mmCIF file of C-alpha atoms and ligand atoms in Angstrom:
data_model
loop_
_atom_site.group_PDB
_atom_site.id
_atom_site.type_symbol
_atom_site.label_atom_id
_atom_site.label_comp_id
_atom_site.label_asym_id
_atom_site.label_seq_id
_atom_site.Cartn_x
_atom_site.Cartn_y
_atom_site.Cartn_z
ATOM 1 C CA MET K 26 -34.705 73.316 195.605
ATOM 2 C CA ARG K 27 -36.279 72.713 198.846
ATOM 3 C CA SER K 28 -39.376 71.980 200.141
ATOM 4 C CA ILE K 29 -40.508 73.155 203.251
ATOM 5 C CA LEU K 30 -43.854 72.609 204.251
ATOM 6 C CA VAL K 31 -45.660 75.515 205.928
ATOM 7 C CA VAL K 32 -48.348 74.763 208.835
ATOM 8 C CA ASN K 33 -50.475 76.722 210.298
ATOM 9 C CA GLY K 34 -53.216 74.827 213.311
ATOM 10 C CA PRO K 35 -56.385 75.958 214.432
ATOM 11 C CA ASN K 36 -57.444 79.602 215.201
ATOM 12 C CA LEU K 37 -54.576 80.420 212.843
ATOM 13 C CA ASN K 38 -56.499 82.020 210.699
ATOM 14 C CA MET K 39 -58.483 84.295 212.518
ATOM 15 C CA LEU K 40 -54.908 85.948 212.955
ATOM 16 C CA GLY K 41 -54.980 89.852 212.117
ATOM 17 C CA VAL K 42 -58.754 89.943 213.488
ATOM 18 C CA ARG K 43 -57.487 87.196 216.906
ATOM 19 C CA GLU K 44 -56.674 89.533 220.527
ATOM 20 C CA PRO K 45 -53.874 91.365 218.283
ATOM 21 C CA GLU K 46 -51.829 93.095 221.295
ATOM 22 C CA VAL K 47 -51.466 88.765 221.755
ATOM 23 C CA TYR K 48 -50.549 87.374 217.878
ATOM 24 C CA GLY K 49 -50.319 91.558 216.423
ATOM 25 C CA SER K 50 -52.218 93.144 213.857
ATOM 26 C CA GLU K 51 -50.960 91.578 210.713
ATOM 27 C CA THR K 52 -52.539 88.709 208.613
ATOM 28 C CA LEU K 53 -51.749 85.007 207.911
ATOM 29 C CA ALA K 54 -51.756 85.769 204.431
ATOM 30 C CA ASP K 55 -50.576 88.796 205.467
ATOM 31 C CA ILE K 56 -47.270 86.409 207.354
ATOM 32 C CA GLU K 57 -47.752 83.865 203.301
ATOM 33 C CA SER K 58 -46.770 86.581 201.526
ATOM 34 C CA ARG K 59 -43.524 87.272 203.300
ATOM 35 C CA LEU K 60 -42.403 84.300 204.326
ATOM 36 C CA SER K 61 -42.270 83.647 199.812
ATOM 37 C CA GLU K 62 -40.430 86.518 199.544
ATOM 38 C CA LEU K 63 -38.393 85.632 202.422
ATOM 39 C CA ALA K 64 -38.260 81.851 200.630
ATOM 40 C CA LEU K 65 -37.053 83.081 196.452
ATOM 41 C CA GLU K 66 -34.258 84.505 198.321
ATOM 42 C CA LEU K 67 -32.897 81.822 200.326
ATOM 43 C CA ASP K 68 -34.330 79.173 197.242
ATOM 44 C CA LEU K 69 -37.028 77.366 199.164
ATOM 45 C CA GLN K 70 -39.645 75.516 198.000
ATOM 46 C CA LEU K 71 -42.799 77.066 200.425
ATOM 47 C CA GLU K 72 -46.504 74.518 200.447
ATOM 48 C CA PHE K 73 -49.070 76.273 202.660
ATOM 49 C CA VAL K 74 -51.634 74.905 204.834
ATOM 50 C CA GLN K 75 -53.507 76.485 207.409
ATOM 51 C CA SER K 76 -56.918 73.375 209.411
ATOM 52 C CA ASN K 77 -58.099 74.001 212.523
ATOM 53 C CA TYR K 78 -58.743 69.611 212.184
ATOM 54 C CA GLU K 79 -56.298 67.649 213.309
ATOM 55 C CA GLY K 80 -56.424 64.746 211.151
ATOM 56 C CA ASP K 81 -55.808 67.402 208.084
ATOM 57 C CA LEU K 82 -52.939 68.691 209.356
ATOM 58 C CA ILE K 83 -51.653 64.982 210.209
ATOM 59 C CA THR K 84 -52.646 64.222 206.615
ATOM 60 C CA LYS K 85 -50.289 66.980 205.281
ATOM 61 C CA ILE K 86 -47.407 66.113 207.948
ATOM 62 C CA HIS K 87 -47.940 62.956 206.345
ATOM 63 C CA GLU K 88 -48.140 63.882 203.274
ATOM 64 C CA ALA K 89 -44.208 65.714 203.724
ATOM 65 C CA TYR K 90 -42.898 62.825 203.731
ATOM 66 C CA ALA K 91 -40.965 61.641 201.028
ATOM 67 C CA THR K 92 -42.351 65.173 198.883
ATOM 68 C CA LYS K 93 -40.627 67.901 201.813
ATOM 69 C CA ASP K 94 -37.571 68.079 202.975
ATOM 70 C CA GLY K 95 -38.628 70.378 205.934
ATOM 71 C CA ILE K 96 -41.292 71.671 207.426
ATOM 72 C CA VAL K 97 -42.343 75.146 209.426
ATOM 73 C CA ILE K 98 -44.489 74.434 212.036
ATOM 74 C CA ASN K 99 -46.741 76.646 214.506
ATOM 75 C CA PRO K 100 -49.691 73.125 215.773
ATOM 76 C CA GLY K 101 -50.998 76.142 217.583
ATOM 77 C CA ALA K 102 -53.677 74.952 221.206
ATOM 78 C CA PHE K 103 -52.078 70.963 219.055
ATOM 79 C CA THR K 104 -48.871 71.715 221.069
ATOM 80 C CA HIS K 105 -50.108 71.646 224.528
ATOM 81 C CA TYR K 106 -51.488 68.262 224.311
ATOM 82 C CA SER K 107 -52.086 66.626 220.657
ATOM 83 C CA TYR K 108 -49.665 63.102 221.030
ATOM 84 C CA ALA K 109 -51.303 62.723 217.026
ATOM 85 C CA LEU K 110 -49.583 65.254 215.796
ATOM 86 C CA ARG K 111 -46.540 64.736 217.714
ATOM 87 C CA ASP K 112 -46.508 61.049 216.489
ATOM 88 C CA ALA K 113 -46.692 62.658 213.201
ATOM 89 C CA LEU K 114 -44.067 65.079 213.438
ATOM 90 C CA SER K 115 -41.739 61.959 214.023
ATOM 91 C CA SER K 116 -43.072 60.092 212.330
ATOM 92 C CA VAL K 117 -42.263 61.712 208.614
ATOM 93 C CA ALA K 118 -39.098 62.637 210.544
ATOM 94 C CA LEU K 119 -38.200 65.519 208.597
ATOM 95 C CA PRO K 120 -36.226 68.281 210.006
ATOM 96 C CA ALA K 121 -38.948 70.643 211.872
ATOM 97 C CA VAL K 122 -39.706 74.229 213.350
ATOM 98 C CA GLU K 123 -41.588 74.499 216.102
ATOM 99 C CA VAL K 124 -43.101 78.959 215.804
ATOM 100 C CA HIS K 125 -45.201 80.298 218.580
ATOM 101 C CA LEU K 126 -46.488 84.060 217.693
ATOM 102 C CA SER K 127 -46.032 84.400 221.263
ATOM 103 C CA ASN K 128 -44.247 83.199 224.135
ATOM 104 C CA ILE K 129 -46.129 80.743 225.443
ATOM 105 C CA TYR K 130 -43.836 80.448 229.149
ATOM 106 C CA LYS K 131 -44.676 83.781 229.593
ATOM 107 C CA ARG K 132 -48.800 83.154 229.456
ATOM 108 C CA GLU K 133 -51.405 80.744 231.252
ATOM 109 C CA GLU K 134 -49.963 77.724 232.804
ATOM 110 C CA PHE K 135 -51.042 75.301 230.438
ATOM 111 C CA ARG K 136 -49.186 77.067 226.873
ATOM 112 C CA HIS K 137 -45.751 75.868 229.338
ATOM 113 C CA HIS K 138 -46.310 72.664 228.238
ATOM 114 C CA SER K 139 -45.272 70.869 225.003
ATOM 115 C CA VAL K 140 -45.320 68.117 223.781
ATOM 116 C CA THR K 141 -44.122 68.004 219.799
ATOM 117 C CA ALA K 142 -41.195 69.828 220.527
ATOM 118 C CA PRO K 143 -38.866 67.468 221.832
ATOM 119 C CA VAL K 144 -39.639 65.485 218.039
ATOM 120 C CA VAL K 145 -38.572 69.169 216.198
ATOM 121 C CA LEU K 146 -34.913 70.570 216.324
ATOM 122 C CA GLY K 147 -36.358 73.990 217.905
ATOM 123 C CA GLN K 148 -38.617 76.010 219.215
ATOM 124 C CA ILE K 149 -38.942 79.746 218.230
ATOM 125 C CA SER K 150 -41.536 81.238 220.611
ATOM 126 C CA GLY K 151 -42.634 85.267 221.736
ATOM 127 C CA LEU K 152 -41.261 86.924 217.942
ATOM 128 C CA GLY K 153 -43.914 87.436 216.412
ATOM 129 C CA SER K 154 -44.522 86.545 213.015
ATOM 130 C CA TYR K 155 -40.929 86.745 212.332
ATOM 131 C CA GLY K 156 -41.126 83.547 214.389
ATOM 132 C CA TYR K 157 -40.913 82.546 210.831
ATOM 133 C CA GLU K 158 -38.899 83.749 208.889
ATOM 134 C CA LEU K 159 -36.104 83.077 211.634
ATOM 135 C CA ALA K 160 -37.456 79.297 211.714
ATOM 136 C CA LEU K 161 -37.288 79.284 207.417
ATOM 137 C CA MET K 162 -33.553 80.330 207.508
ATOM 138 C CA ALA K 163 -33.111 77.872 210.689
ATOM 139 C CA LEU K 164 -34.224 75.063 208.043
ATOM 140 C CA VAL K 165 -31.051 76.307 205.212
ATOM 141 C CA ARG K 166 -28.492 76.950 208.056
ATOM 142 C CA TYR K 167 -29.405 72.748 208.467
ATOM 143 C CA PHE K 168 -29.667 71.650 205.629
ATOM 144 C CA GLU K 169 -26.601 73.935 205.382
ATOM 145 C CA GLU K 170 -24.393 72.307 208.323
ATOM 146 C CA LYS K 171 -25.914 68.174 206.868
ATOM 147 C CA GLY K 172 -24.807 69.299 203.757
ATOM 148 C CA GLU K 173 -26.915 68.568 201.782
HETATM 149 C C1 LIG O 201 -49.730 80.115 219.990
HETATM 150 C C2 LIG O 201 -50.361 79.807 221.500
HETATM 151 C C3 LIG O 201 -50.880 79.104 221.018
HETATM 152 O O1 LIG O 201 -51.359 78.680 222.950
HETATM 153 C C4 LIG O 201 -52.597 79.309 221.050
HETATM 154 O O2 LIG O 201 -52.362 78.462 221.216
HETATM 155 C C5 LIG O 201 -52.035 79.540 219.375
HETATM 156 C C6 LIG O 201 -51.269 80.486 218.911
HETATM 157 C C7 LIG O 201 -49.344 81.537 219.079
HETATM 158 O O3 LIG O 201 -48.632 80.695 217.899
HETATM 159 O O4 LIG O 201 -48.301 82.477 219.771
HETATM 160 O O5 LIG O 201 -53.546 79.374 218.570
HETATM 161 O O6 LIG O 201 -49.182 78.299 218.924
#
Protein backbone atom coordinates (compact mmCIF):
# COMPACT_ATOMS: atom_id res chain seq x y z
CA MET A 1 0.00 0.00 0.00
CA ARG A 2 1.33 3.43 -0.89
CA SER A 3 1.69 6.01 1.78
CA ILE A 4 0.96 9.71 1.30
CA LEU A 5 1.72 12.67 3.56
CA VAL A 6 -1.05 15.28 3.45
CA VAL A 7 0.37 18.60 4.59
CA ASN A 8 -1.53 21.75 5.48
CA GLY A 9 0.28 24.95 6.31
CA PRO A 10 -0.48 28.05 8.35
CA ASN A 11 -4.03 29.11 9.15
CA LEU A 12 -5.58 26.04 7.57
CA ASN A 13 -6.45 24.83 11.08
CA MET A 14 -8.93 27.75 11.00
CA LEU A 15 -10.95 26.36 8.09
CA GLY A 16 -14.66 26.58 8.78
CA VAL A 17 -14.13 29.82 10.69
CA ARG A 18 -11.72 31.59 8.41
CA GLU A 19 -13.28 33.60 5.54
CA PRO A 20 -15.87 30.94 4.65
CA GLU A 21 -16.80 32.89 1.51
CA VAL A 22 -13.26 32.22 0.25
CA TYR A 23 -12.39 28.87 1.81
CA GLY A 24 -15.76 27.20 2.36
CA SER A 25 -17.48 26.07 5.53
CA GLU A 26 -15.81 22.69 6.00
CA THR A 27 -13.28 22.28 8.77
CA LEU A 28 -9.91 20.67 8.20
CA ALA A 29 -11.16 17.68 10.20
CA ASP A 30 -14.12 17.35 7.77
CA ILE A 31 -11.75 17.40 4.82
CA GLU A 32 -9.35 14.93 6.40
CA SER A 33 -12.13 12.50 7.24
CA ARG A 34 -13.40 12.58 3.63
CA LEU A 35 -9.88 12.01 2.38
CA SER A 36 -9.56 9.02 4.71
CA GLU A 37 -12.66 7.49 3.13
CA LEU A 38 -11.32 8.08 -0.35
CA ALA A 39 -7.97 6.60 0.69
CA LEU A 40 -9.70 3.30 1.47
CA GLU A 41 -11.06 3.19 -2.08
CA LEU A 42 -7.72 4.17 -3.58
CA ASP A 43 -5.78 1.77 -1.35
CA LEU A 44 -3.64 4.56 0.08
CA GLN A 45 -2.40 5.09 3.59
CA LEU A 46 -2.56 8.75 4.65
CA GLU A 47 -0.76 10.69 7.32
CA PHE A 48 -2.07 14.19 8.04
CA VAL A 49 -0.08 17.10 9.36
CA GLN A 50 -1.03 20.72 9.87
CA SER A 51 1.30 23.31 11.31
CA ASN A 52 1.57 27.06 11.54
CA TYR A 53 5.36 26.77 11.76
CA GLU A 54 7.57 26.60 8.71
CA GLY A 55 10.23 24.49 10.46
CA ASP A 56 7.70 21.87 11.56
CA LEU A 57 6.46 21.51 8.01
CA ILE A 58 10.01 21.22 6.72
CA THR A 59 10.85 18.53 9.29
CA LYS A 60 7.71 16.58 8.37
CA ILE A 61 8.65 16.74 4.70
CA HIS A 62 12.17 15.53 5.52
CA GLU A 63 10.71 12.63 7.52
CA ALA A 64 8.64 11.69 4.47
CA TYR A 65 11.86 10.87 2.65
CA ALA A 66 12.15 7.09 2.43
CA THR A 67 8.94 6.60 4.44
CA LYS A 68 6.27 8.03 2.11
CA ASP A 69 5.54 7.60 -1.57
CA GLY A 70 4.11 11.03 -2.21
CA ILE A 71 2.95 14.33 -0.78
CA VAL A 72 -0.19 16.44 -1.08
CA ILE A 73 0.49 19.94 0.20
CA ASN A 74 -1.41 23.13 0.74
CA PRO A 75 1.40 25.38 1.94
CA GLY A 76 -1.00 28.27 2.75
CA ALA A 77 0.73 31.64 2.57
CA PHE A 78 4.16 29.91 2.56
CA THR A 79 3.32 29.11 -1.07
CA HIS A 80 4.16 32.65 -1.97
CA TYR A 81 7.50 33.16 -0.25
CA SER A 82 8.96 30.12 1.51
CA TYR A 83 12.08 29.13 -0.37
CA ALA A 84 12.87 26.88 2.59
CA LEU A 85 9.69 24.87 2.07
CA ARG A 86 10.36 24.72 -1.63
CA ASP A 87 13.89 23.44 -0.96
CA ALA A 88 12.50 20.82 1.44
CA LEU A 89 10.15 19.56 -1.28
CA SER A 90 12.93 19.42 -3.84
CA SER A 91 15.31 17.79 -1.33
CA VAL A 92 13.10 14.77 -0.76
CA ALA A 93 12.19 14.61 -4.46
CA LEU A 94 8.90 12.82 -3.77
CA PRO A 95 6.04 13.26 -6.22
CA ALA A 96 3.97 16.08 -4.75
CA VAL A 97 0.77 17.86 -5.68
CA GLU A 98 0.11 21.42 -4.50
CA VAL A 99 -3.47 22.26 -3.57
CA HIS A 100 -5.19 25.58 -2.99
CA LEU A 101 -8.81 25.78 -1.95
CA SER A 102 -9.19 29.19 -3.54
CA ASN A 103 -8.16 30.18 -7.04
CA ILE A 104 -4.96 32.03 -6.14
CA TYR A 105 -4.81 33.59 -9.62
CA LYS A 106 -8.15 35.36 -9.11
CA ARG A 107 -7.07 36.96 -5.85
CA GLU A 108 -4.53 39.56 -4.68
CA GLU A 109 -1.42 39.96 -6.78
CA PHE A 110 0.87 38.56 -4.06
CA ARG A 111 -0.97 35.23 -4.27
CA HIS A 112 -0.39 34.85 -8.00
CA HIS A 113 3.11 33.54 -7.57
CA SER A 114 3.93 30.16 -6.07
CA VAL A 115 7.55 29.44 -5.19
CA THR A 116 6.67 25.80 -4.56
CA ALA A 117 4.90 25.10 -7.87
CA PRO A 118 8.13 24.55 -9.85
CA VAL A 119 9.14 21.62 -7.62
CA VAL A 120 5.84 19.71 -7.60
CA LEU A 121 4.17 17.50 -10.20
CA GLY A 122 1.28 19.91 -10.55
CA GLN A 123 -0.98 22.39 -8.85
CA ILE A 124 -4.74 22.37 -8.26
CA SER A 125 -6.18 25.78 -7.42
CA GLY A 126 -9.73 27.00 -6.93
CA LEU A 127 -11.70 23.76 -6.69
CA GLY A 128 -12.22 23.92 -2.95
CA SER A 129 -11.62 20.83 -0.86
CA TYR A 130 -12.26 18.64 -3.91
CA GLY A 131 -8.75 19.68 -4.92
CA TYR A 132 -7.29 17.42 -2.22
CA GLU A 133 -9.27 14.46 -3.56
CA LEU A 134 -8.09 15.20 -7.09
CA ALA A 135 -4.53 15.41 -5.80
CA LEU A 136 -4.73 11.91 -4.33
CA MET A 137 -6.20 10.60 -7.58
CA ALA A 138 -3.44 12.31 -9.54
CA LEU A 139 -0.79 10.61 -7.40
CA VAL A 140 -2.41 7.21 -7.94
CA ARG A 141 -2.41 7.82 -11.68
CA TYR A 142 1.22 8.92 -11.50
CA PHE A 143 2.21 5.68 -9.70
CA GLU A 144 0.30 3.62 -12.28
CA GLU A 145 1.96 5.38 -15.18
CA LYS A 146 5.36 4.87 -13.63
CA GLY A 147 4.50 1.18 -13.29
CA GLU A 148 5.16 1.20 -9.57
C1 LIG B 1 -4.47 29.02 0.17
C2 LIG B 1 -4.19 30.31 -0.60
C3 LIG B 1 -3.08 31.11 0.07
O1 LIG B 1 -2.85 32.31 -0.66
C4 LIG B 1 -3.49 31.47 1.47
O2 LIG B 1 -2.44 32.17 2.11
C5 LIG B 1 -3.91 30.29 2.26
C6 LIG B 1 -4.76 29.30 1.64
C7 LIG B 1 -5.69 28.26 -0.39
O3 LIG B 1 -5.87 27.10 -0.01
O4 LIG B 1 -6.46 28.81 -1.18
O5 LIG B 1 -3.62 30.19 3.46
O6 LIG B 1 -3.34 28.17 0.08
